[in-house]
Coordinates of C-alpha atoms in Angstrom, one line a residue:
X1 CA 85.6 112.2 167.3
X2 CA 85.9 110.6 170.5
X3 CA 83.7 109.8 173.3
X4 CA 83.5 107.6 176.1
X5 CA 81.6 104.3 175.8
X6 CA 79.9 102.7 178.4
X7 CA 78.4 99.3 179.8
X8 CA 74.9 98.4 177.3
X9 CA 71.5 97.6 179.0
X10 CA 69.7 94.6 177.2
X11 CA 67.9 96.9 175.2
X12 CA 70.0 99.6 175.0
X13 CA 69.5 102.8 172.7
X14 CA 72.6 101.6 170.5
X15 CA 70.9 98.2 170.0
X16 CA 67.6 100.3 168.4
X17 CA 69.9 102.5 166.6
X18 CA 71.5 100.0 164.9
X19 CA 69.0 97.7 164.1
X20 CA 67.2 100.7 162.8
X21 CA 70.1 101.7 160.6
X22 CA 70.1 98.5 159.2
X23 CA 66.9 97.6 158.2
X24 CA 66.4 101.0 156.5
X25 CA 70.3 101.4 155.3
X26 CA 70.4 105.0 157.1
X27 CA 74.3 105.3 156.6
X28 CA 76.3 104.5 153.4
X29 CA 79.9 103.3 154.1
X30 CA 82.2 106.0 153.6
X31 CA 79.6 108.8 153.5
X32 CA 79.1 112.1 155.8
X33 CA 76.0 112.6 157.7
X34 CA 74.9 116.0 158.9
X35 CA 73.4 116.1 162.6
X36 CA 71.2 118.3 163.3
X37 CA 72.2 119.8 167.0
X38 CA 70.0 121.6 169.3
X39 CA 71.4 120.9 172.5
X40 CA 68.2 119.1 173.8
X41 CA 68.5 115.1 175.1
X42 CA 67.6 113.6 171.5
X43 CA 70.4 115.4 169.4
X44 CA 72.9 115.2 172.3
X45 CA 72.6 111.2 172.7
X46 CA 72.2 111.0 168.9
X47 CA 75.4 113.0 168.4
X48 CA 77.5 111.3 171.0
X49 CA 76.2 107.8 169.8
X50 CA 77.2 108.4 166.3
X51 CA 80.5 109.5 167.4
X52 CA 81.4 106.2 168.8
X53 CA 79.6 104.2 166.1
X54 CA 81.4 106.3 163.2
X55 CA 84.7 104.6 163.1
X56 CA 82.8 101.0 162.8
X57 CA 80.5 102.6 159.9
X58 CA 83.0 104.2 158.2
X59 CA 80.5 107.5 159.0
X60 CA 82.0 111.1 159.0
X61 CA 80.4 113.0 161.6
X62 CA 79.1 116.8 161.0
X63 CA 77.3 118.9 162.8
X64 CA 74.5 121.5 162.3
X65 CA 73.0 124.4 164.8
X66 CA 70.6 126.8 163.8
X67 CA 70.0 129.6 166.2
X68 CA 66.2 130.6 166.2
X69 CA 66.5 133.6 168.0
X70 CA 62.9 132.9 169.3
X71 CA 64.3 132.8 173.9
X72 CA 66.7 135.2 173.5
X73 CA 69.8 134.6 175.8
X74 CA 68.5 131.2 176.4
X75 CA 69.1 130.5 172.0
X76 CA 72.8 131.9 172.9
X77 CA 73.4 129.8 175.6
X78 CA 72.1 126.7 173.7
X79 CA 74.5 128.0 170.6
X80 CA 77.4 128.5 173.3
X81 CA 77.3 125.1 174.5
X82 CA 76.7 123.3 171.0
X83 CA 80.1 125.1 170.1
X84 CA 82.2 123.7 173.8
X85 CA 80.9 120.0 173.1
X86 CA 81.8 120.0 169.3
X87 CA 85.1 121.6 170.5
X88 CA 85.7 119.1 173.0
X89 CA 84.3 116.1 171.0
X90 CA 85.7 117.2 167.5
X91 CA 83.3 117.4 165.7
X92 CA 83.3 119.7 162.5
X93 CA 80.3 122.6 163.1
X94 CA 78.2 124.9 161.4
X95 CA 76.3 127.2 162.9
X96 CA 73.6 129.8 161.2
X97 CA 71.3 132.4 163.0
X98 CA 67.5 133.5 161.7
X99 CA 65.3 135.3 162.3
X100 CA 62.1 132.8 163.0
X101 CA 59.4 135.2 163.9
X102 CA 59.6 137.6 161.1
X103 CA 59.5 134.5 158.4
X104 CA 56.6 133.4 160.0
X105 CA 54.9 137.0 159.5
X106 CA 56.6 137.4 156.1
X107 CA 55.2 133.8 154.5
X108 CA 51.6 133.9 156.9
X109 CA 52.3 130.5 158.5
X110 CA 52.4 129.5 162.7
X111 CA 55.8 129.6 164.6
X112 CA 56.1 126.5 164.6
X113 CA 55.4 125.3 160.7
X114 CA 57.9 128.8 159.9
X115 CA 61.2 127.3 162.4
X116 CA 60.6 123.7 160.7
X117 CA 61.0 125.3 157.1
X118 CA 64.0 127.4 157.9
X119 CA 65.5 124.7 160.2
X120 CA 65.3 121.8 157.0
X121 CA 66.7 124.7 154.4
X122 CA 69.4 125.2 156.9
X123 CA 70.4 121.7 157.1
X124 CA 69.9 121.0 153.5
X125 CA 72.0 123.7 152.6
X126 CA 74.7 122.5 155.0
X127 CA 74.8 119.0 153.3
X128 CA 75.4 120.5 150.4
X129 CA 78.3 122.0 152.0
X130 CA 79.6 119.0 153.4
X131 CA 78.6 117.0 150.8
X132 CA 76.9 114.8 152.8
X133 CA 74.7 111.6 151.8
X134 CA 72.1 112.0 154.6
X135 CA 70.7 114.5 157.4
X136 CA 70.1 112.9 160.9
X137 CA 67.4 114.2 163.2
X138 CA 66.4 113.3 167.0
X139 CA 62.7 112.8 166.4
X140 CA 62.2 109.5 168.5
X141 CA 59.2 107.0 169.3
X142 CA 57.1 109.9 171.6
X143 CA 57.4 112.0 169.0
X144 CA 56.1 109.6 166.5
X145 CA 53.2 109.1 168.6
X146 CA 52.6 113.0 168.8
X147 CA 52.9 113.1 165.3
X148 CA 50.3 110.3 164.7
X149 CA 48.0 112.0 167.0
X150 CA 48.1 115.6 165.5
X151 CA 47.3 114.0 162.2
X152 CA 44.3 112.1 163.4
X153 CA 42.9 115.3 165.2
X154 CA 43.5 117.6 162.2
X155 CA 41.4 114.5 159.4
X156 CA 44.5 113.2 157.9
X157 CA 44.7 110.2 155.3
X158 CA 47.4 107.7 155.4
X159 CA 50.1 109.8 154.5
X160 CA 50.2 111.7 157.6
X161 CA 48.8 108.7 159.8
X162 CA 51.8 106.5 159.1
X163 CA 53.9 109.4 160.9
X164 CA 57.1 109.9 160.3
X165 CA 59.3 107.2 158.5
X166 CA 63.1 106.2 158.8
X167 CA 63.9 107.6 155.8
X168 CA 62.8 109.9 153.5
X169 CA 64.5 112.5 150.5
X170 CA 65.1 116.1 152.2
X171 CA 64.0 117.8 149.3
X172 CA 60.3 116.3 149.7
X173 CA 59.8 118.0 152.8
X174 CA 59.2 121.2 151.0
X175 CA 61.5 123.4 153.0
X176 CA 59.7 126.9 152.1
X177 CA 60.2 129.7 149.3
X178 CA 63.6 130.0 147.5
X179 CA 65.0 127.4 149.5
X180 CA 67.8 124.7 147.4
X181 CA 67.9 121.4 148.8
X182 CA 70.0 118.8 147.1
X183 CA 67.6 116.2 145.8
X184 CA 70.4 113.1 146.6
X185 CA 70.1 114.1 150.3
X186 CA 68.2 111.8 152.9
X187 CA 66.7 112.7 156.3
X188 CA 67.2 109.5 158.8
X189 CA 65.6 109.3 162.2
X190 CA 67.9 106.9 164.0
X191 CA 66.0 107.4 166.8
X192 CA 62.6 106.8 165.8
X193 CA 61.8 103.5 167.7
X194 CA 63.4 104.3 170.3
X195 CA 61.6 106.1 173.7
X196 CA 61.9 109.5 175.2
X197 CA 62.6 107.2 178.5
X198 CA 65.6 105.3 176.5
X199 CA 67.1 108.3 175.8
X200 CA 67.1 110.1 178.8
X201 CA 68.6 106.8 180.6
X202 CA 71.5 107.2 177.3
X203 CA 72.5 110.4 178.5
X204 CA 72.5 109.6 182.1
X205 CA 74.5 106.7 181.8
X206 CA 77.1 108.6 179.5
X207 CA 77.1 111.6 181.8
X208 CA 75.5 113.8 179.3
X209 CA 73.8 117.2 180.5
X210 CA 71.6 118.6 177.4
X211 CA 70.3 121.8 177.4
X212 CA 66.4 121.9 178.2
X213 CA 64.3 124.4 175.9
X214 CA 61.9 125.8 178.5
X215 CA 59.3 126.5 175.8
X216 CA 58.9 122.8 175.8
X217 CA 56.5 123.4 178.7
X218 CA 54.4 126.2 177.0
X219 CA 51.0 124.6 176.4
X220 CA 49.7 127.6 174.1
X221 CA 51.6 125.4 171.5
X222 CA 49.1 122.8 170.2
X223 CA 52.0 119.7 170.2
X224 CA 53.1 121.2 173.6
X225 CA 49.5 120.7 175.0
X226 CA 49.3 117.2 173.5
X227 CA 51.9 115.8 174.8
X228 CA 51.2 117.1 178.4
X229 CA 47.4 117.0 178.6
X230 CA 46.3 114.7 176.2
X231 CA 48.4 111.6 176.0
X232 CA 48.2 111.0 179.7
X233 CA 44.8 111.3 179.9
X234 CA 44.3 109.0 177.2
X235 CA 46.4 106.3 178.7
X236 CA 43.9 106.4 181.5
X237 CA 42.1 104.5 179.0
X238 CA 44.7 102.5 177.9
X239 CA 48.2 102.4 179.7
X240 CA 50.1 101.1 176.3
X241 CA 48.4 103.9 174.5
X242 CA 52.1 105.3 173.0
X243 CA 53.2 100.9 172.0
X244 CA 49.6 100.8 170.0
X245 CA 50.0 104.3 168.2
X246 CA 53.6 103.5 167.3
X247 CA 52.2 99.6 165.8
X248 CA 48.9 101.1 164.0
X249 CA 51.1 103.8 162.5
X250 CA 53.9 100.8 161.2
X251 CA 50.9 99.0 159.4
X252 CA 49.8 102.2 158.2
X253 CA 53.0 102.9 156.4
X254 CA 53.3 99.5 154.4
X255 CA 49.6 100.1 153.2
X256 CA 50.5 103.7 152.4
X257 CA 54.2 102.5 150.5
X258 CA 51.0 100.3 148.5
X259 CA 48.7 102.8 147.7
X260 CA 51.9 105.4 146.5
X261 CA 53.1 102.8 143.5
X262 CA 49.3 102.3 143.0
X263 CA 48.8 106.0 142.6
X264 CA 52.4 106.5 140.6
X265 CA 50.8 103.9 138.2
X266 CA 47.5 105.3 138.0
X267 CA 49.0 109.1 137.7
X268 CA 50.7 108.0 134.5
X269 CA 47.6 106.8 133.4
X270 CA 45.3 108.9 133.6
X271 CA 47.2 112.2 133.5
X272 CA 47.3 114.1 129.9
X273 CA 49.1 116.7 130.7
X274 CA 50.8 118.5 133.5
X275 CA 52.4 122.0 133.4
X276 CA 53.4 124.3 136.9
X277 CA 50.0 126.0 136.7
X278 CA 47.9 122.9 135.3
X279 CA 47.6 119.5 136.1
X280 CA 44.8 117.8 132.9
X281 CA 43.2 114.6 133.5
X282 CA 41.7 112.1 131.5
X283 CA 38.1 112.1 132.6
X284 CA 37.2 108.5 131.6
X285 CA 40.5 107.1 133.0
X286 CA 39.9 108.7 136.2
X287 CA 36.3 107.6 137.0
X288 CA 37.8 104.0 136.5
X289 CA 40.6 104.2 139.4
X290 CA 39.5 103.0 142.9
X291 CA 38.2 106.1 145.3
X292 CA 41.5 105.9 147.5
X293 CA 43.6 106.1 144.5
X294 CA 41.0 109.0 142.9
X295 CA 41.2 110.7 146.4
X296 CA 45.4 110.6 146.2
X297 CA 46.0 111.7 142.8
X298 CA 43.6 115.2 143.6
X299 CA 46.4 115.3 146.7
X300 CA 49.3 115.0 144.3
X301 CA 48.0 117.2 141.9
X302 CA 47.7 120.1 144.4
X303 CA 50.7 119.1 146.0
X304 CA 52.2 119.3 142.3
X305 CA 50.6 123.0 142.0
X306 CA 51.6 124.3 145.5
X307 CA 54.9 122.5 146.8
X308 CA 54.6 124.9 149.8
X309 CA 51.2 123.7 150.7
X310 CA 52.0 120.5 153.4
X311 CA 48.3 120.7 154.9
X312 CA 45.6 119.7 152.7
X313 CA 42.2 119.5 154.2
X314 CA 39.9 116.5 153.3
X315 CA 37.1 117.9 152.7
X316 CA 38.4 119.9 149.6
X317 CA 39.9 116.6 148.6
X318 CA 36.3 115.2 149.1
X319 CA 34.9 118.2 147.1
X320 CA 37.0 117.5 144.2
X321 CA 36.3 113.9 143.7
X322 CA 32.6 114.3 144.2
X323 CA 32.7 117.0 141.4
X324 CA 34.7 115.3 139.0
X325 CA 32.6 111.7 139.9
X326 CA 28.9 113.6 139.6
X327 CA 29.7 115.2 136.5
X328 CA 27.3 114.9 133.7
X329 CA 28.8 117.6 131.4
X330 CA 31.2 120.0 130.7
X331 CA 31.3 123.5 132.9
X332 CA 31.2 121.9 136.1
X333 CA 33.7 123.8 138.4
X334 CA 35.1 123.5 142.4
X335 CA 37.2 125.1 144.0
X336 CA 40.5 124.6 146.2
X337 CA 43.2 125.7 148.5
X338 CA 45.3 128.1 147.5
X339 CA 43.8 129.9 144.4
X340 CA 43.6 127.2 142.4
X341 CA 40.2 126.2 140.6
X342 CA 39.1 121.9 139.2
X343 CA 37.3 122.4 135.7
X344 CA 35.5 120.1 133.8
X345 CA 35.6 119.6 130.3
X346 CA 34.1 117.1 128.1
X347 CA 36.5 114.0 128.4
X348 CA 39.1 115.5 130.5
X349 CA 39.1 117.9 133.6
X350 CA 41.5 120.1 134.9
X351 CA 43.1 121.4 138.8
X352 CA 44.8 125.2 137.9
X353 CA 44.8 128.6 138.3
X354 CA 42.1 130.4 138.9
X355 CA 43.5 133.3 136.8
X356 CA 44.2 131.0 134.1
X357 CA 40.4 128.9 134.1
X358 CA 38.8 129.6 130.8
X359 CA 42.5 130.1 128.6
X360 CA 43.5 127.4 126.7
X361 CA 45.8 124.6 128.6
X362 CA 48.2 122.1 126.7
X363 CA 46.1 118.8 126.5
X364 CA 45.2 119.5 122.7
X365 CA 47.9 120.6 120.2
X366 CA 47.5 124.5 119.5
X367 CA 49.0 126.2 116.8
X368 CA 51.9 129.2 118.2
X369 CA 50.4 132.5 120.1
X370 CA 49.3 135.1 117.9
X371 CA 49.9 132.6 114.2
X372 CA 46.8 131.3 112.0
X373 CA 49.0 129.1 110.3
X374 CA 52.8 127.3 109.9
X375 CA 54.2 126.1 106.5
X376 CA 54.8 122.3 107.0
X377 CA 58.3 121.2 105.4
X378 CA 58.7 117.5 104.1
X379 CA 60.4 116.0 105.4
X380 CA 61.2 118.1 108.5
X381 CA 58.8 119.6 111.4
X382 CA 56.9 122.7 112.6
X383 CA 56.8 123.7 116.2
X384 CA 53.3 124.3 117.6
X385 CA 52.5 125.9 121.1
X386 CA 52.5 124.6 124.3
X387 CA 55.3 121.7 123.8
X388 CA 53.7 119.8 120.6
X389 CA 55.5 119.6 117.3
X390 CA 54.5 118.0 113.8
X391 CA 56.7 115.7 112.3
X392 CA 56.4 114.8 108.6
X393 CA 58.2 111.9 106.4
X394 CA 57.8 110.2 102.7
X395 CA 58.0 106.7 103.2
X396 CA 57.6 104.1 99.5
X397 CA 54.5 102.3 99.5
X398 CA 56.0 98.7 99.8
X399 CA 57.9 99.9 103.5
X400 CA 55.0 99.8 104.9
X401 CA 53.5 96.7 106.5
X402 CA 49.4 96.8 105.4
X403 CA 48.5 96.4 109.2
X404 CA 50.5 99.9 109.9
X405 CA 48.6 101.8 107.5
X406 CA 45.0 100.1 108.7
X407 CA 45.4 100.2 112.7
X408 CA 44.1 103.1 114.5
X409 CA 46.9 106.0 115.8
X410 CA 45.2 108.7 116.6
X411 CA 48.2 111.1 116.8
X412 CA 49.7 109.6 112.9
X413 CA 49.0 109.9 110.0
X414 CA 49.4 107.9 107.0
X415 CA 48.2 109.6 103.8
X416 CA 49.1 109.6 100.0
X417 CA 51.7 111.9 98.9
X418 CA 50.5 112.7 95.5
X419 CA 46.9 113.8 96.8
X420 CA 48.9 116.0 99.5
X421 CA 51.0 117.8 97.1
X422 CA 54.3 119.7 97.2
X423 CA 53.1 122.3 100.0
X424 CA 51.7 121.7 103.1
X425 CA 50.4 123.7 105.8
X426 CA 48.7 123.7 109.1
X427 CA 46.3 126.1 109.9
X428 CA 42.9 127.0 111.5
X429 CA 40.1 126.1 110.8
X430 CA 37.8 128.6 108.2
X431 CA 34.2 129.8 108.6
X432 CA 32.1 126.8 107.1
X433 CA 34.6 124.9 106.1
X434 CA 34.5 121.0 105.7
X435 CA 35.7 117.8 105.5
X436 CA 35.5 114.3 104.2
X437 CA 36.3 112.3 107.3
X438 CA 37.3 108.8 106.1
X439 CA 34.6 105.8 106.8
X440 CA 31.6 108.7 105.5
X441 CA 32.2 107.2 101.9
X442 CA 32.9 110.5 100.7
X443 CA 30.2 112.5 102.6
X444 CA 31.7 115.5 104.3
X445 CA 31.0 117.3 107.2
X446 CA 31.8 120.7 108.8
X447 CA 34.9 120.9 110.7
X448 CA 33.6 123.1 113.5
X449 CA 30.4 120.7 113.8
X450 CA 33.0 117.8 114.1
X451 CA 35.6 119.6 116.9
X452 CA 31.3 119.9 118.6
X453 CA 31.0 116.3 118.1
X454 CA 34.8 115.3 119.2
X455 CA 34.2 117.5 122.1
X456 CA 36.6 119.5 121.7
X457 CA 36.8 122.6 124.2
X458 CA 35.4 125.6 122.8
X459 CA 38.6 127.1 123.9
X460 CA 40.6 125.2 122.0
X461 CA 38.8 124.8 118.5
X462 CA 40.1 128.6 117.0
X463 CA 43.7 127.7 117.4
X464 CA 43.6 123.8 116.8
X465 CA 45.8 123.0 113.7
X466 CA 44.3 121.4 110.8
X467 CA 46.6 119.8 108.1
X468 CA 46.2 121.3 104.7
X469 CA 47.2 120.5 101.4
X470 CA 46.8 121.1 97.9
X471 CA 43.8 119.1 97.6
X472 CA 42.2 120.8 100.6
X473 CA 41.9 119.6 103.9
X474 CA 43.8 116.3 104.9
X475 CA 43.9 115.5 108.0
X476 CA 42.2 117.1 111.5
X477 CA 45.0 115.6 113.9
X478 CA 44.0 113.2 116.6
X479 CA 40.7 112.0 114.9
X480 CA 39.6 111.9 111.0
X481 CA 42.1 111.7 107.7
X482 CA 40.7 113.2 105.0
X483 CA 38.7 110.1 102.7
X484 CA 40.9 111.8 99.7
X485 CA 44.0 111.7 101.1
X486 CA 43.8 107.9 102.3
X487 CA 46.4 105.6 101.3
X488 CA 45.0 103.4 98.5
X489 CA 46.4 100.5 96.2
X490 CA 47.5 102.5 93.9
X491 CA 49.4 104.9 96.3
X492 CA 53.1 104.6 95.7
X493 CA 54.6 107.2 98.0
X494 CA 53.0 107.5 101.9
X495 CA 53.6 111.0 103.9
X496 CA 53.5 109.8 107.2
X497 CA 52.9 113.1 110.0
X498 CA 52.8 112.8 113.4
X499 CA 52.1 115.0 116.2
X500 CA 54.2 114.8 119.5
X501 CA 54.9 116.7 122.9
X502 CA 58.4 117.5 123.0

């Protein structure tokens, strides 16, 4: 590609590129970046700038139009001159048309949220084409201040009040139904500290003529009226209004980079289990966390639920927390966005599917759909529902250190394998059937009154699987071994089971 270059102000737009570039590493040596090309001022300077910096940054240069068909000959004409300056500059094209308006009545979302989803998927699927390393966008400073604003007005909590950022993975943008977006690809904003006025002084200076989109001007578009109504009457108030937004948001992203690997630790923590309609929490673990982090991981787990859903409101979030904190039993239910239902249980509680509230999840091992029980080989395993198995070993007395067969694991087992017997199975439980949970001295107790006791969900109790041998009952998994199967001195052989998602 080659363009002109001309004479550098002090603080030139190719100075705040490429310091930008640089502090965030927006360009890989060697790699290919797709630029997304509208014609307008921002993708025209960004286009032509990258151009001249390419050969430095060992960049290859392609470009991306996507024809919204929304102005009719005016879209053309924008397409027709994207097509004359990548001819005359060089620059490898692709060009796609859709059909904006009827996505935005076939998926129920504004104009504006419907051209963003089709406009990433285009460019996503065009850097898959190119196979390039990153996807590079005009949004600039005004439009970061825009951005802030529109979040603030709406009740946003740091995540969208830190704006936009440098960099971020195209695939988390959540580009819409069916849409494929390679998950190595990056969107940069080169241009994000720099100013509308910046810009506009680039293309002057380098005898650029963009295209203007006269819908720009229509104010029935909320960002539209913002930027022409609201801004300058706020900076009434204060002239520097656009410097401070741009700072606060800045400080708003390192706290927010923060509270993200606090809430990535925490998610692992108190999460049992998480499926595409479920997401199960531990209860206990939960109350413990700090109310930002409590407040974020409700926001993940409906983000986790419904990838399409960018906007969530925070009062649900609010709703949520408050349910799950105020809880003083089981049976406690809220709802949320998007037909999805928060349930609580005894120790855990659960964000789902309304349709499925009420049906068993995967946070307690269940034996498989439609079974009452499954033969146990040993050694070998048996497959339960929902992701668990049951593993099962003989192991010699003397292999195992004293402290392993003493110390709590709620999810192992270590019995003797003369009591168990040559057949094992797991089953469910029977109609007054009991137990002899160890530490009881022998005593035994009904194994529905225990599941009560352990709080186990009602919904779970028919289908949990219980360990059985030929000396009865061994083991109820996750919480008593039988006091006649327990390893003793004179135990010589030890089955060791254990129960494990796969």
């Amino acid at each position: 590609m080659t363009v002109g270059a001309g004479i550098l102000p002090a603080q030139s737009l190719e100075e705040v590129v490429r310091r930008t570039a640089a502090q965030h590493l927006l360009f890989p040596p060697g790699s290919v970046t797709v630029v997304g090309f509208s014609g307008g001022p921002d993708s025209l300077a960004l286009l032509h700038l990258l151009g001249r910096l390419a050969p430095e940054w060992e960049l290859t240069v392609h470009a991306a139009h996507l024809n919204h068909r929304l102005r009719g000959e005016e879209s053309d004409a924008d397409e027709a001159f994207v097509r004359e300056i990548c001819r005359r500059w060089g620059v490898p094209l692709t060009v796609e048309a859709a059909d904006v308006g009827e996505v935005a009545r076939r998926r129920g979302v504004a104009m504006e949220e419907a051209a963003r989803q089709v406009r990433y998927a285009f460019l996503g699927r065009t850097a898959g084409q190119a196979g390039a390393a990153t996807v590079a966008v005009g949004h600039n400073a005004d439009d970061q201040v825009e951005t802030v604003l529109m979040h603030f007005l709406r009740g946003s909590g740091l995540g969208g009040l830190r704006g936009m950022v440098p960099s971020t993975p195209l695939a988390g943008l959540r580009v819409g139904e069916g849409a494929r977006v390679p998950a190595v690809v990056r969107l940069v904003r080169p241009l994000l500290h720099a100013p509308r006025s910046l810009i506009e002084a680039y293309c002057a200076e380098h005898d650029l003529r963009p295209r203007f989109d006269r819908s720009n001007l229509d104010t029935t578009y909320y960002r539209n009226r913002l930027r022409q109504e609201l801004i300058p009457y706020l900076e009434t108030y204060n002239p520097n209004l656009r410097a401070v937004v741009r700072r606060t948001a800045e400080v708003l992203a390192a706290d927010h980079d923060y509270l993200v690997a606090e809430v990535e630790r925490a998610w692992e923590r108190a999460v049992r289990a998480q499926a595409e309609t479920e997401v199960v929490f531990d209860l206990e673990a939960f109350r413990s966390l700090h109310l930002s982090v409590r407040r974020a991981l409700i926001r993940r787990a409906i983000s986790h639920l419904r990838p399409p859903l960018r906007n969530i409101d925070w009062i649900h979030v609010e709703q949520a927390v408050e349910a799950v904190q105020n809880a003083d039993g089981a049976g406690v239910k809220a709802g949320l966005p998007q037909g999805l239902l928060l349930s609580v249980g005894y120790d855990t509680f659960s964000i789902g599917d309304v349709e499925q509230a009420g049906r068993p999840g995967d946070e307690y091992p269940q034996l498989p759909e439609g079974l009452t029980s499954v033969a146990l080989p040993v050694p070998g395993e048996a497959l339960m529902a929902a992701g668990w198995k049951v593993l099962t070993e003989t192991r010699p007395r003397g292999a195992l250190a004293d402290d392993a067969l003493t110390r709590e694991h709620r999810w192992t087992a270590y019995l003797d394998g003369a009591v168990c017997g040559e057949r094992l199975e797991l089953r469910s439980r029977r109609e007054g059937e009991r137990m002899q949970p160890l530490g009881l001295g022998g005593r035994s107790k009904k194994i529905n009154e225990l599941m009560i006791n352990l709080k186990i969900p009602a919904a779970y109790r028919s289908a949990y699987p219980i360990l059985v041998g030929d000396a009865g009952t061994l083991w109820l998994p996750g919480y008593h071994v039988d006091h006649r199967a327990r390893v003793t001195d004179g135990t010589t052989e030890v089955l060791v089971v254990r129960v494990e998602r796969r």
